[in-house]
PDB file of C-alpha atoms in Angstrom:
ATOM      1  CA  MET A   1       3.223  11.140  12.936  1.00  0.00           C
ATOM      2  CA  GLY A   2       4.743  11.990   9.591  1.00  0.00           C
ATOM      3  CA  LEU A   3       2.332  11.929   6.684  1.00  0.00           C
ATOM      4  CA  HIS A   4       3.407  10.530   3.358  1.00  0.00           C
ATOM      5  CA  SER A   5       1.398  12.321   0.724  1.00  0.00           C
ATOM      6  CA  ILE A   6       1.979  14.513  -2.306  1.00  0.00           C
ATOM      7  CA  SER A   7       0.812  17.892  -3.469  1.00  0.00           C
ATOM      8  CA  ALA A   8       2.365  18.146  -6.918  1.00  0.00           C
ATOM      9  CA  PHE A   9       1.172  17.147 -10.350  1.00  0.00           C
ATOM     10  CA  ALA A  10       4.206  15.127 -11.380  1.00  0.00           C
ATOM     11  CA  PRO A  11       5.114  12.871 -14.292  1.00  0.00           C
ATOM     12  CA  TYR A  12       7.511  11.055 -11.999  1.00  0.00           C
ATOM     13  CA  PRO A  13       6.572   8.632  -9.225  1.00  0.00           C
ATOM     14  CA  PHE A  14       6.071   9.777  -5.654  1.00  0.00           C
ATOM     15  CA  ILE A  15       7.958   7.512  -3.302  1.00  0.00           C
ATOM     16  CA  SER A  16       7.485   7.356   0.448  1.00  0.00           C
ATOM     17  CA  PRO A  17      10.171   9.470   2.134  1.00  0.00           C
ATOM     18  CA  SER A  18      11.448   6.383   3.955  1.00  0.00           C
ATOM     19  CA  LEU A  19      12.895   5.100   0.675  1.00  0.00           C
ATOM     20  CA  PHE A  20      16.441   5.576  -0.530  1.00  0.00           C
ATOM     21  CA  ASN A  21      17.646   9.100  -1.276  1.00  0.00           C
ATOM     22  CA  LYS A  22      18.402   8.163  -4.876  1.00  0.00           C
ATOM     23  CA  THR A  23      14.721   7.492  -5.447  1.00  0.00           C
ATOM     24  CA  ALA A  24      13.464  10.393  -3.401  1.00  0.00           C
ATOM     25  CA  LYS A  25      15.210  12.703  -5.853  1.00  0.00           C
ATOM     26  CA  LEU A  26      12.609  11.723  -8.441  1.00  0.00           C
ATOM     27  CA  ILE A  27       9.966  13.718  -6.598  1.00  0.00           C
ATOM     28  CA  CYS A  28       9.160  16.997  -8.327  1.00  0.00           C
ATOM     29  CA  CYS A  29       7.708  20.235  -7.078  1.00  0.00           C
ATOM     30  CA  ALA A  30       4.802  21.958  -8.782  1.00  0.00           C
ATOM     31  CA  SER A  31       5.348  24.260 -11.729  1.00  0.00           C
ATOM     32  CA  SER A  32       3.367  27.234 -12.892  1.00  0.00           C
ATOM     33  CA  GLN A  33       4.281  26.350 -16.486  1.00  0.00           C
ATOM     34  CA  VAL A  34       2.681  23.097 -17.574  1.00  0.00           C
ATOM     35  CA  ASN A  35       2.148  20.905 -20.555  1.00  0.00           C
ATOM     36  CA  THR A  36      -1.017  18.807 -20.696  1.00  0.00           C
ATOM     37  CA  LEU A  37      -1.763  15.173 -21.317  1.00  0.00           C
ATOM     38  CA  ARG A  38      -5.294  14.209 -22.271  1.00  0.00           C
ATOM     39  CA  SER A  39      -6.773  11.285 -20.433  1.00  0.00           C
ATOM     40  CA  GLU A  40     -10.203   9.904 -19.609  1.00  0.00           C
ATOM     41  CA  VAL A  41      -9.766   8.959 -15.946  1.00  0.00           C
ATOM     42  CA  SER A  42      -7.074   9.078 -13.306  1.00  0.00           C
ATOM     43  CA  PHE A  43      -6.606   8.777  -9.558  1.00  0.00           C
ATOM     44  CA  CYS A  44      -6.835  11.490  -6.929  1.00  0.00           C
ATOM     45  CA  VAL A  45      -4.765   9.974  -4.115  1.00  0.00           C
ATOM     46  CA  GLY A  46      -4.228  10.468  -0.397  1.00  0.00           C
ATOM     47  CA  THR A  47      -1.788   8.404   1.678  1.00  0.00           C
ATOM     48  CA  GLN A  48      -0.923   7.748   5.300  1.00  0.00           C
ATOM     49  CA  LEU A  49       1.788   5.625   6.907  1.00  0.00           C
ATOM     50  CA  ILE A  50       1.918   4.999  10.671  1.00  0.00           C
ATOM     51  CA  PRO A  51       4.873   2.887  11.828  1.00  0.00           C
ATOM     52  CA  HIS A  52       4.644   0.200  14.504  1.00  0.00           C
ATOM     53  CA  PRO A  53       4.961   1.914  17.927  1.00  0.00           C
ATOM     54  CA  ASN A  54       8.330   0.227  18.465  1.00  0.00           C
ATOM     55  CA  LYS A  55       9.637   1.160  14.999  1.00  0.00           C
ATOM     56  CA  VAL A  56       8.798   4.852  14.786  1.00  0.00           C
ATOM     57  CA  GLU A  57      12.430   6.005  14.852  1.00  0.00           C
ATOM     58  CA  ARG A  58      13.262   3.753  11.888  1.00  0.00           C
ATOM     59  CA  GLY A  59      10.118   4.715   9.984  1.00  0.00           C
ATOM     60  CA  GLY A  60       8.649   1.222  10.060  1.00  0.00           C
ATOM     61  CA  GLU A  61       9.079  -1.577   7.532  1.00  0.00           C
ATOM     62  CA  ASP A  62       6.329  -0.712   5.035  1.00  0.00           C
ATOM     63  CA  ALA A  63       7.080   1.149   1.807  1.00  0.00           C
ATOM     64  CA  PHE A  64       4.896   2.489  -0.998  1.00  0.00           C
ATOM     65  CA  PHE A  65       4.932   4.587  -4.122  1.00  0.00           C
ATOM     66  CA  VAL A  66       2.456   6.577  -6.195  1.00  0.00           C
ATOM     67  CA  SER A  67       2.938   7.492  -9.864  1.00  0.00           C
ATOM     68  CA  ASN A  68       0.791   9.256 -12.444  1.00  0.00           C
ATOM     69  CA  HIS A  69       2.114   7.068 -15.249  1.00  0.00           C
ATOM     70  CA  ASN A  70      -0.789   6.428 -17.630  1.00  0.00           C
ATOM     71  CA  GLY A  71      -3.945   6.636 -15.451  1.00  0.00           C
ATOM     72  CA  GLY A  72      -2.003   6.163 -12.209  1.00  0.00           C
ATOM     73  CA  VAL A  73      -0.002   3.513 -10.367  1.00  0.00           C
ATOM     74  CA  ILE A  74      -0.043   2.740  -6.642  1.00  0.00           C
ATOM     75  CA  ALA A  75       1.874   0.072  -4.748  1.00  0.00           C
ATOM     76  CA  VAL A  76       2.593  -1.100  -1.204  1.00  0.00           C
ATOM     77  CA  ALA A  77       5.235  -3.477   0.153  1.00  0.00           C
ATOM     78  CA  ASP A  78       5.435  -4.820   3.704  1.00  0.00           C
ATOM     79  CA  GLY A  79       8.839  -5.991   4.916  1.00  0.00           C
ATOM     80  CA  VAL A  80       8.676  -9.322   6.768  1.00  0.00           C
ATOM     81  CA  SER A  81       9.647  -8.567  10.366  1.00  0.00           C
ATOM     82  CA  GLY A  82      11.031 -12.047  11.048  1.00  0.00           C
ATOM     83  CA  TRP A  83      14.298 -11.044   9.388  1.00  0.00           C
ATOM     84  CA  ALA A  84      15.114  -8.911  12.428  1.00  0.00           C
ATOM     85  CA  GLU A  85      15.824 -12.160  14.296  1.00  0.00           C
ATOM     86  CA  LYS A  86      18.737 -12.664  11.875  1.00  0.00           C
ATOM     87  CA  ASN A  87      20.007  -9.116  12.448  1.00  0.00           C
ATOM     88  CA  VAL A  88      18.648  -8.010   9.061  1.00  0.00           C
ATOM     89  CA  ASP A  89      16.716  -4.753   8.763  1.00  0.00           C
ATOM     90  CA  PRO A  90      13.333  -5.889   7.317  1.00  0.00           C
ATOM     91  CA  SER A  91      12.697  -2.457   5.813  1.00  0.00           C
ATOM     92  CA  LEU A  92      15.596  -2.632   3.362  1.00  0.00           C
ATOM     93  CA  PHE A  93      14.030  -5.202   1.049  1.00  0.00           C
ATOM     94  CA  SER A  94      10.572  -3.586   0.936  1.00  0.00           C
ATOM     95  CA  ARG A  95      12.085  -0.159   0.282  1.00  0.00           C
ATOM     96  CA  GLU A  96      14.347  -1.385  -2.492  1.00  0.00           C
ATOM     97  CA  LEU A  97      11.499  -3.344  -4.073  1.00  0.00           C
ATOM     98  CA  MET A  98       9.324  -0.219  -4.224  1.00  0.00           C
ATOM     99  CA  ALA A  99      12.238   1.940  -5.383  1.00  0.00           C
ATOM    100  CA  ASN A 100      12.902  -0.462  -8.253  1.00  0.00           C
ATOM    101  CA  ALA A 101       9.226  -0.627  -9.153  1.00  0.00           C
ATOM    102  CA  SER A 102       9.048   3.160  -9.290  1.00  0.00           C
ATOM    103  CA  TYR A 103      11.996   3.293 -11.707  1.00  0.00           C
ATOM    104  CA  LEU A 104      10.621   0.525 -13.911  1.00  0.00           C
ATOM    105  CA  VAL A 105       6.978   1.544 -14.067  1.00  0.00           C
ATOM    106  CA  GLY A 106       7.387   2.981 -17.568  1.00  0.00           C
ATOM    107  CA  ASP A 107       9.685   0.235 -18.860  1.00  0.00           C
ATOM    108  CA  GLU A 108       8.717  -1.094 -22.305  1.00  0.00           C
ATOM    109  CA  GLU A 109       8.963  -4.718 -21.150  1.00  0.00           C
ATOM    110  CA  VAL A 110       6.577  -3.990 -18.275  1.00  0.00           C
ATOM    111  CA  ASN A 111       4.001  -2.794 -20.821  1.00  0.00           C
ATOM    112  CA  TYR A 112       1.689  -1.677 -18.037  1.00  0.00           C
ATOM    113  CA  ASP A 113       1.445  -5.185 -16.582  1.00  0.00           C
ATOM    114  CA  PRO A 114       1.655  -5.128 -12.738  1.00  0.00           C
ATOM    115  CA  GLN A 115       2.772  -8.765 -12.604  1.00  0.00           C
ATOM    116  CA  ILE A 116       5.737  -8.056 -14.881  1.00  0.00           C
ATOM    117  CA  LEU A 117       6.519  -4.918 -12.877  1.00  0.00           C
ATOM    118  CA  LEU A 118       6.759  -7.085  -9.751  1.00  0.00           C
ATOM    119  CA  LYS A 119       9.040  -9.488 -11.606  1.00  0.00           C
ATOM    120  CA  LYS A 120      11.439  -6.828 -12.804  1.00  0.00           C
ATOM    121  CA  ALA A 121      11.468  -4.987  -9.469  1.00  0.00           C
ATOM    122  CA  HIS A 122      12.136  -8.251  -7.639  1.00  0.00           C
ATOM    123  CA  ASP A 123      14.896  -9.258 -10.061  1.00  0.00           C
ATOM    124  CA  ALA A 124      16.576  -5.888  -9.529  1.00  0.00           C
ATOM    125  CA  SER A 125      16.514  -6.105  -5.724  1.00  0.00           C
ATOM    126  CA  TYR A 126      19.718  -7.122  -3.956  1.00  0.00           C
ATOM    127  CA  SER A 127      18.859  -6.461  -0.309  1.00  0.00           C
ATOM    128  CA  VAL A 128      18.516  -9.466   1.975  1.00  0.00           C
ATOM    129  CA  GLY A 129      14.976  -9.985   3.205  1.00  0.00           C
ATOM    130  CA  SER A 130      11.456 -10.467   1.919  1.00  0.00           C
ATOM    131  CA  ALA A 131       8.200  -8.590   1.580  1.00  0.00           C
ATOM    132  CA  THR A 132       4.591  -8.946   0.638  1.00  0.00           C
ATOM    133  CA  ALA A 133       3.596  -6.581  -2.157  1.00  0.00           C
ATOM    134  CA  ILE A 134       0.705  -5.296  -4.214  1.00  0.00           C
ATOM    135  CA  VAL A 135       0.676  -3.152  -7.366  1.00  0.00           C
ATOM    136  CA  ALA A 136      -2.364  -1.605  -9.057  1.00  0.00           C
ATOM    137  CA  MET A 137      -2.187   0.164 -12.420  1.00  0.00           C
ATOM    138  CA  LEU A 138      -5.068   2.239 -13.779  1.00  0.00           C
ATOM    139  CA  GLU A 139      -5.413   2.533 -17.534  1.00  0.00           C
ATOM    140  CA  ARG A 140      -6.928   5.666 -18.994  1.00  0.00           C
ATOM    141  CA  ASN A 141     -10.023   3.794 -20.085  1.00  0.00           C
ATOM    142  CA  GLY A 142     -10.769   2.860 -16.463  1.00  0.00           C
ATOM    143  CA  LEU A 143      -9.368  -0.685 -16.374  1.00  0.00           C
ATOM    144  CA  LEU A 144      -7.579  -1.356 -13.090  1.00  0.00           C
ATOM    145  CA  ARG A 145      -4.984  -4.155 -13.256  1.00  0.00           C
ATOM    146  CA  ILE A 146      -3.740  -5.666 -10.000  1.00  0.00           C
ATOM    147  CA  ALA A 147      -0.991  -8.081  -8.994  1.00  0.00           C
ATOM    148  CA  ASN A 148      -0.664  -9.173  -5.376  1.00  0.00           C
ATOM    149  CA  VAL A 149       1.757 -11.444  -3.528  1.00  0.00           C
ATOM    150  CA  GLY A 150       0.864 -12.019   0.120  1.00  0.00           C
ATOM    151  CA  ASP A 151      -1.487 -10.162   2.424  1.00  0.00           C
ATOM    152  CA  CYS A 152      -1.323  -6.544   1.345  1.00  0.00           C
ATOM    153  CA  GLY A 153      -4.704  -5.802  -0.140  1.00  0.00           C
ATOM    154  CA  LEU A 154      -7.017  -3.593  -2.142  1.00  0.00           C
ATOM    155  CA  LYS A 155     -10.733  -2.907  -2.042  1.00  0.00           C
ATOM    156  CA  VAL A 156     -12.953  -1.105  -4.547  1.00  0.00           C
ATOM    157  CA  ILE A 157     -15.906   0.828  -3.146  1.00  0.00           C
ATOM    158  CA  ARG A 158     -18.841   1.909  -5.306  1.00  0.00           C
ATOM    159  CA  GLY A 159     -22.121   3.317  -4.088  1.00  0.00           C
ATOM    160  CA  GLY A 160     -21.335   2.647  -0.434  1.00  0.00           C
ATOM    161  CA  GLN A 161     -20.553  -1.038  -0.972  1.00  0.00           C
ATOM    162  CA  ILE A 162     -17.460  -3.176  -1.433  1.00  0.00           C
ATOM    163  CA  LEU A 163     -17.463  -4.053  -5.130  1.00  0.00           C
ATOM    164  CA  PHE A 164     -14.184  -5.972  -5.197  1.00  0.00           C
ATOM    165  CA  SER A 165     -11.539  -7.220  -2.771  1.00  0.00           C
ATOM    166  CA  THR A 166      -8.246  -8.977  -3.270  1.00  0.00           C
ATOM    167  CA  SER A 167      -7.733 -12.155  -1.269  1.00  0.00           C
ATOM    168  CA  PRO A 168      -4.688 -12.702   0.967  1.00  0.00           C
ATOM    169  CA  GLN A 169      -2.277 -15.500   0.083  1.00  0.00           C
ATOM    170  CA  GLU A 170      -0.935 -17.501   3.016  1.00  0.00           C
ATOM    171  CA  HIS A 171       1.035 -20.695   3.536  1.00  0.00           C
ATOM    172  CA  TYR A 172      -0.692 -20.892   6.907  1.00  0.00           C
ATOM    173  CA  PHE A 173      -2.068 -18.424   9.440  1.00  0.00           C
ATOM    174  CA  ASP A 174       0.166 -15.355   9.800  1.00  0.00           C
ATOM    175  CA  CYS A 175       2.678 -16.656   7.227  1.00  0.00           C
ATOM    176  CA  PRO A 176       1.891 -14.898   3.922  1.00  0.00           C
ATOM    177  CA  TYR A 177       3.335 -15.461   0.483  1.00  0.00           C
ATOM    178  CA  GLN A 178       6.315 -13.155  -0.014  1.00  0.00           C
ATOM    179  CA  LEU A 179       8.878 -12.071  -2.552  1.00  0.00           C
ATOM    180  CA  SER A 180      12.273 -12.910  -1.096  1.00  0.00           C
ATOM    181  CA  SER A 181      16.014 -12.651  -1.598  1.00  0.00           C
ATOM    182  CA  GLU A 182      16.092 -16.405  -0.947  1.00  0.00           C
ATOM    183  CA  LEU A 183      15.267 -19.106  -3.495  1.00  0.00           C
ATOM    184  CA  VAL A 184      12.605 -20.575  -1.202  1.00  0.00           C
ATOM    185  CA  GLY A 185      10.343 -17.548  -1.572  1.00  0.00           C
ATOM    186  CA  GLN A 186       7.586 -16.873  -4.080  1.00  0.00           C
ATOM    187  CA  THR A 187       7.999 -15.205  -7.471  1.00  0.00           C
ATOM    188  CA  TYR A 188       5.861 -13.038  -9.730  1.00  0.00           C
ATOM    189  CA  LEU A 189       4.333 -16.267 -11.090  1.00  0.00           C
ATOM    190  CA  ASP A 190       2.679 -16.799  -7.697  1.00  0.00           C
ATOM    191  CA  ALA A 191       0.995 -13.393  -7.790  1.00  0.00           C
ATOM    192  CA  MET A 192      -2.774 -13.249  -7.733  1.00  0.00           C
ATOM    193  CA  VAL A 193      -3.671 -11.267 -10.842  1.00  0.00           C
ATOM    194  CA  SER A 194      -7.017  -9.555 -11.333  1.00  0.00           C
ATOM    195  CA  SER A 195      -8.626  -6.663 -13.166  1.00  0.00           C
ATOM    196  CA  ILE A 196     -11.775  -4.607 -12.771  1.00  0.00           C
ATOM    197  CA  GLU A 197     -13.454  -1.820 -14.735  1.00  0.00           C
ATOM    198  CA  LEU A 198     -13.662   1.382 -12.706  1.00  0.00           C
ATOM    199  CA  THR A 199     -15.867   4.406 -13.272  1.00  0.00           C
ATOM    200  CA  VAL A 200     -15.709   8.019 -12.129  1.00  0.00           C
ATOM    201  CA  GLY A 201     -16.571   8.216  -8.439  1.00  0.00           C
ATOM    202  CA  ASP A 202     -15.242   4.785  -7.501  1.00  0.00           C
ATOM    203  CA  THR A 203     -12.873   4.693  -4.529  1.00  0.00           C
ATOM    204  CA  ILE A 204     -10.074   2.228  -3.956  1.00  0.00           C
ATOM    205  CA  VAL A 205      -8.434   1.549  -0.609  1.00  0.00           C
ATOM    206  CA  MET A 206      -5.037  -0.157  -0.679  1.00  0.00           C
ATOM    207  CA  GLY A 207      -3.014  -1.068   2.373  1.00  0.00           C
ATOM    208  CA  SER A 208      -0.651  -3.356   4.200  1.00  0.00           C
ATOM    209  CA  ASP A 209      -1.970  -6.025   6.540  1.00  0.00           C
ATOM    210  CA  GLY A 210      -1.630  -3.525   9.375  1.00  0.00           C
ATOM    211  CA  LEU A 211      -4.796  -1.967   7.949  1.00  0.00           C
ATOM    212  CA  PHE A 212      -6.853  -5.035   7.126  1.00  0.00           C
ATOM    213  CA  ASP A 213      -5.935  -6.943  10.313  1.00  0.00           C
ATOM    214  CA  ASN A 214      -7.408  -4.124  12.378  1.00  0.00           C
ATOM    215  CA  VAL A 215     -10.267  -2.530  10.427  1.00  0.00           C
ATOM    216  CA  PHE A 216     -13.430  -4.194   9.140  1.00  0.00           C
ATOM    217  CA  ASP A 217     -14.853  -3.587   5.677  1.00  0.00           C
ATOM    218  CA  HIS A 218     -17.908  -1.749   6.985  1.00  0.00           C
ATOM    219  CA  GLU A 219     -15.656   0.654   8.901  1.00  0.00           C
ATOM    220  CA  ILE A 220     -13.650   1.411   5.763  1.00  0.00           C
ATOM    221  CA  VAL A 221     -16.847   2.010   3.771  1.00  0.00           C
ATOM    222  CA  SER A 222     -18.200   4.302   6.494  1.00  0.00           C
ATOM    223  CA  ILE A 223     -15.046   6.427   6.597  1.00  0.00           C
ATOM    224  CA  VAL A 224     -14.900   6.727   2.805  1.00  0.00           C
ATOM    225  CA  ALA A 225     -18.538   7.888   2.840  1.00  0.00           C
ATOM    226  CA  THR A 226     -17.783  10.422   5.582  1.00  0.00           C
ATOM    227  CA  TRP A 227     -14.725  12.031   4.005  1.00  0.00           C
ATOM    228  CA  SER A 228     -14.884  13.305   0.436  1.00  0.00           C
ATOM    229  CA  ASP A 229     -11.230  14.366   0.681  1.00  0.00           C
ATOM    230  CA  VAL A 230      -9.030  11.343  -0.032  1.00  0.00           C
ATOM    231  CA  SER A 231      -6.224  12.530   2.235  1.00  0.00           C
ATOM    232  CA  GLN A 232      -8.568  12.950   5.171  1.00  0.00           C
ATOM    233  CA  ALA A 233     -10.060   9.539   4.414  1.00  0.00           C
ATOM    234  CA  ALA A 234      -6.617   7.894   4.361  1.00  0.00           C
ATOM    235  CA  LYS A 235      -5.697   9.587   7.620  1.00  0.00           C
ATOM    236  CA  ALA A 236      -8.960   8.577   9.306  1.00  0.00           C
ATOM    237  CA  ILE A 237      -8.678   4.940   8.196  1.00  0.00           C
ATOM    238  CA  ALA A 238      -5.057   4.689   9.344  1.00  0.00           C
ATOM    239  CA  ASN A 239      -5.836   6.319  12.683  1.00  0.00           C
ATOM    240  CA  LEU A 240      -8.704   3.905  13.289  1.00  0.00           C
ATOM    241  CA  ALA A 241      -6.397   0.980  12.501  1.00  0.00           C
ATOM    242  CA  ARG A 242      -3.877   2.334  15.001  1.00  0.00           C
ATOM    243  CA  ILE A 243      -6.548   2.738  17.703  1.00  0.00           C
ATOM    244  CA  HIS A 244      -7.838  -0.811  17.166  1.00  0.00           C
ATOM    245  CA  SER A 245      -4.305  -2.238  17.105  1.00  0.00           C
ATOM    246  CA  LEU A 246      -3.686  -0.845  20.597  1.00  0.00           C
ATOM    247  CA  ASP A 247      -6.969  -2.122  22.072  1.00  0.00           C
ATOM    248  CA  PRO A 248      -6.540  -5.512  23.787  1.00  0.00           C
ATOM    249  CA  ARG A 249     -10.315  -5.977  24.051  1.00  0.00           C
ATOM    250  CA  PHE A 250     -11.221  -5.193  20.465  1.00  0.00           C
ATOM    251  CA  GLU A 251     -12.463  -8.173  18.459  1.00  0.00           C
ATOM    252  CA  SER A 252     -10.404  -7.401  15.393  1.00  0.00           C
ATOM    253  CA  PRO A 253     -10.376  -9.146  12.025  1.00  0.00           C
ATOM    254  CA  TYR A 254      -7.019 -10.581  13.099  1.00  0.00           C
ATOM    255  CA  SER A 255      -8.269 -12.050  16.401  1.00  0.00           C
ATOM    256  CA  LEU A 256     -11.394 -13.454  14.740  1.00  0.00           C
ATOM    257  CA  GLU A 257      -9.308 -15.190  12.084  1.00  0.00           C
ATOM    258  CA  ALA A 258      -6.884 -16.479  14.702  1.00  0.00           C
ATOM    259  CA  ARG A 259      -9.723 -18.079  16.671  1.00  0.00           C
ATOM    260  CA  SER A 260     -11.182 -19.573  13.483  1.00  0.00           C
ATOM    261  CA  LYS A 261      -7.783 -21.208  12.844  1.00  0.00           C
ATOM    262  CA  GLY A 262      -7.642 -22.725  16.321  1.00  0.00           C
ATOM    263  CA  PHE A 263      -5.541 -20.098  18.075  1.00  0.00           C
ATOM    264  CA  ASP A 264      -7.053 -19.024  21.370  1.00  0.00           C
ATOM    265  CA  VAL A 265      -6.400 -18.455  25.066  1.00  0.00           C
ATOM    266  CA  PRO A 266      -5.490 -21.454  27.299  1.00  0.00           C
ATOM    267  CA  LEU A 267      -8.291 -23.781  28.361  1.00  0.00           C
ATOM    268  CA  TRP A 268      -8.425 -22.447  31.909  1.00  0.00           C
ATOM    269  CA  LYS A 269      -9.125 -18.984  30.560  1.00  0.00           C
ATOM    270  CA  LYS A 270     -11.856 -20.358  28.330  1.00  0.00           C
ATOM    271  CA  VAL A 271     -13.470 -21.903  31.403  1.00  0.00           C
ATOM    272  CA  LEU A 272     -13.555 -18.421  32.880  1.00  0.00           C
ATOM    273  CA  GLY A 273     -15.308 -17.144  29.748  1.00  0.00           C
ATOM    274  CA  MET A 274     -12.249 -15.506  28.242  1.00  0.00           C
ATOM    275  CA  LYS A 275     -11.242 -15.577  24.593  1.00  0.00           C
ATOM    276  CA  LEU A 276      -8.523 -14.257  22.318  1.00  0.00           C
ATOM    277  CA  THR A 277      -9.166 -10.616  21.462  1.00  0.00           C
ATOM    278  CA  GLY A 278      -7.208  -7.533  20.512  1.00  0.00           C
ATOM    279  CA  GLY A 279      -5.829  -5.791  17.479  1.00  0.00           C
ATOM    280  CA  LYS A 280      -2.455  -6.510  15.911  1.00  0.00           C
ATOM    281  CA  LEU A 281       0.399  -4.052  16.411  1.00  0.00           C
ATOM    282  CA  ASP A 282       1.998  -3.435  13.034  1.00  0.00           C
ATOM    283  CA  ASP A 283       3.051  -0.815  10.518  1.00  0.00           C
ATOM    284  CA  ILE A 284      -0.046   0.668   8.903  1.00  0.00           C
ATOM    285  CA  THR A 285      -0.026   1.942   5.317  1.00  0.00           C
ATOM    286  CA  VAL A 286      -3.172   3.301   3.681  1.00  0.00           C
ATOM    287  CA  ILE A 287      -3.637   4.631   0.148  1.00  0.00           C
ATOM    288  CA  VAL A 288      -7.049   5.994  -0.818  1.00  0.00           C
ATOM    289  CA  GLY A 289      -7.635   6.734  -4.481  1.00  0.00           C
ATOM    290  CA  GLN A 290     -10.729   8.229  -6.070  1.00  0.00           C
ATOM    291  CA  VAL A 291     -11.348   7.812  -9.776  1.00  0.00           C
ATOM    292  CA  VAL A 292     -11.848  11.211 -11.380  1.00  0.00           C
ATOM    293  CA  ARG A 293     -12.444  12.441 -14.889  1.00  0.00           C
ATOM    294  CA  SER A 294      -9.240  13.990 -16.167  1.00  0.00           C
ATOM    295  CA  PRO A 295      -9.479  15.562 -19.620  1.00  0.00           C
ATOM    296  CA  ASN A 296      -6.400  17.655 -18.829  1.00  0.00           C
ATOM    297  CA  ILE A 297      -3.662  16.439 -16.499  1.00  0.00           C
ATOM    298  CA  PRO A 298      -1.051  19.120 -15.780  1.00  0.00           C
ATOM    299  CA  LEU A 299       2.517  17.948 -16.236  1.00  0.00           C
ATOM    300  CA  LEU A 300       5.628  19.647 -14.975  1.00  0.00           C
ATOM    301  CA  ASP A 301       7.462  21.835 -17.439  1.00  0.00           C
ATOM    302  CA  GLU A 302      10.657  20.233 -18.713  1.00  0.00           C
ATOM    303  CA  ASP A 303      12.735  22.953 -17.065  1.00  0.00           C
ATOM    304  CA  GLN A 304      11.174  22.420 -13.650  1.00  0.00           C
ATOM    305  CA  GLY A 305      13.759  21.271 -11.114  1.00  0.00           C
ATOM    306  CA  VAL A 306      13.466  18.295  -8.815  1.00  0.00           C
ATOM    307  CA  LYS A 307      13.017  18.593  -5.093  1.00  0.00           C
ATOM    308  CA  LEU A 308      13.256  16.211  -2.166  1.00  0.00           C
ATOM    309  CA  ILE A 309      10.004  16.180  -0.223  1.00  0.00           C
ATOM    310  CA  GLU A 310      10.503  15.724   3.493  1.00  0.00           C
ATOM    311  CA  ASN A 311       8.024  14.274   5.985  1.00  0.00           C
ATOM    312  CA  THR A 312       5.320  16.755   6.835  1.00  0.00           C
ATOM    313  CA  GLU A 313       2.553  16.946   9.380  1.00  0.00           C
ATOM    314  CA  GLU A 314       0.296  18.574   6.799  1.00  0.00           C
ATOM    315  CA  ASN A 315      -1.922  16.100   5.000  1.00  0.00           C
ATOM    316  CA  LYS A 316      -2.293  16.707   1.263  1.00  0.00           C
ATOM    317  CA  ASP A 317      -3.647  14.984  -1.796  1.00  0.00           C
ATOM    318  CA  ALA A 318      -2.655  14.720  -5.406  1.00  0.00           C
ATOM    319  CA  LYS A 319      -4.428  14.118  -8.680  1.00  0.00           C
ATOM    320  CA  LEU A 320      -2.472  11.593 -10.717  1.00  0.00           C
TER     321      LEU A 320
END
């Protein structure tokens, strides 16, 4: 499975290789000649994307980007698969949304506001479709600002416990809020906006619903405690989500919520002691970020060329 992670200290955003070529050209390779930017804290980030088993050839319908703008910016978008029934590729909208966000992250009107970044990225998107999306922006003083539309999510872990979690937004079960090309969808005004003060050593886990529908909080906390390397942690969390998604007997967060909302097996199966179980097959995107002290962040030299980063089997991490 191709890993989507970065190994360069770059002043430009890293964009998942599944995005458009025009955005992939923003990715820069490392330079031996650097300038420095002083900062209090930043993210050290590892990422992993595992497409739905039936969508591997197309790379799935999730998209994400990572940028070291200010203290660091991370974002995930999940294309709504229902558009495939209308012969529309659901990945196009999520990819364009993330591509636009990556271009606009330093825009003066955005002013480091994730809600405004969602607005401008959405306004600039012309693909047909819709997507859930989340953006988190870390300021150098440790303030993390978050804007979320739908059921992508983020958790903050401190001292082996979940300190903060975003809440999913749904019209009803399995129908999340979404930014859309249609007028009937949600807008940036519907985003759930939150902020939290982070300290060195805190870990954040961001992902699409393919993660949170299949992995419980205590499992995420356990993996983060096991792996000090953020790339290995992201890989382990995503792999566990994949394993659970393929297990028809696993009582997943998704199956538990479904039963709580009245969705279950037919009555005759209940009589036989059966119940709705199993994970949810889906694209799985995981971003793990650790807050680190960063008095000196290397930046690429102005003369350093750009380079397209292809999918690689080697898992890496990057300090933003």
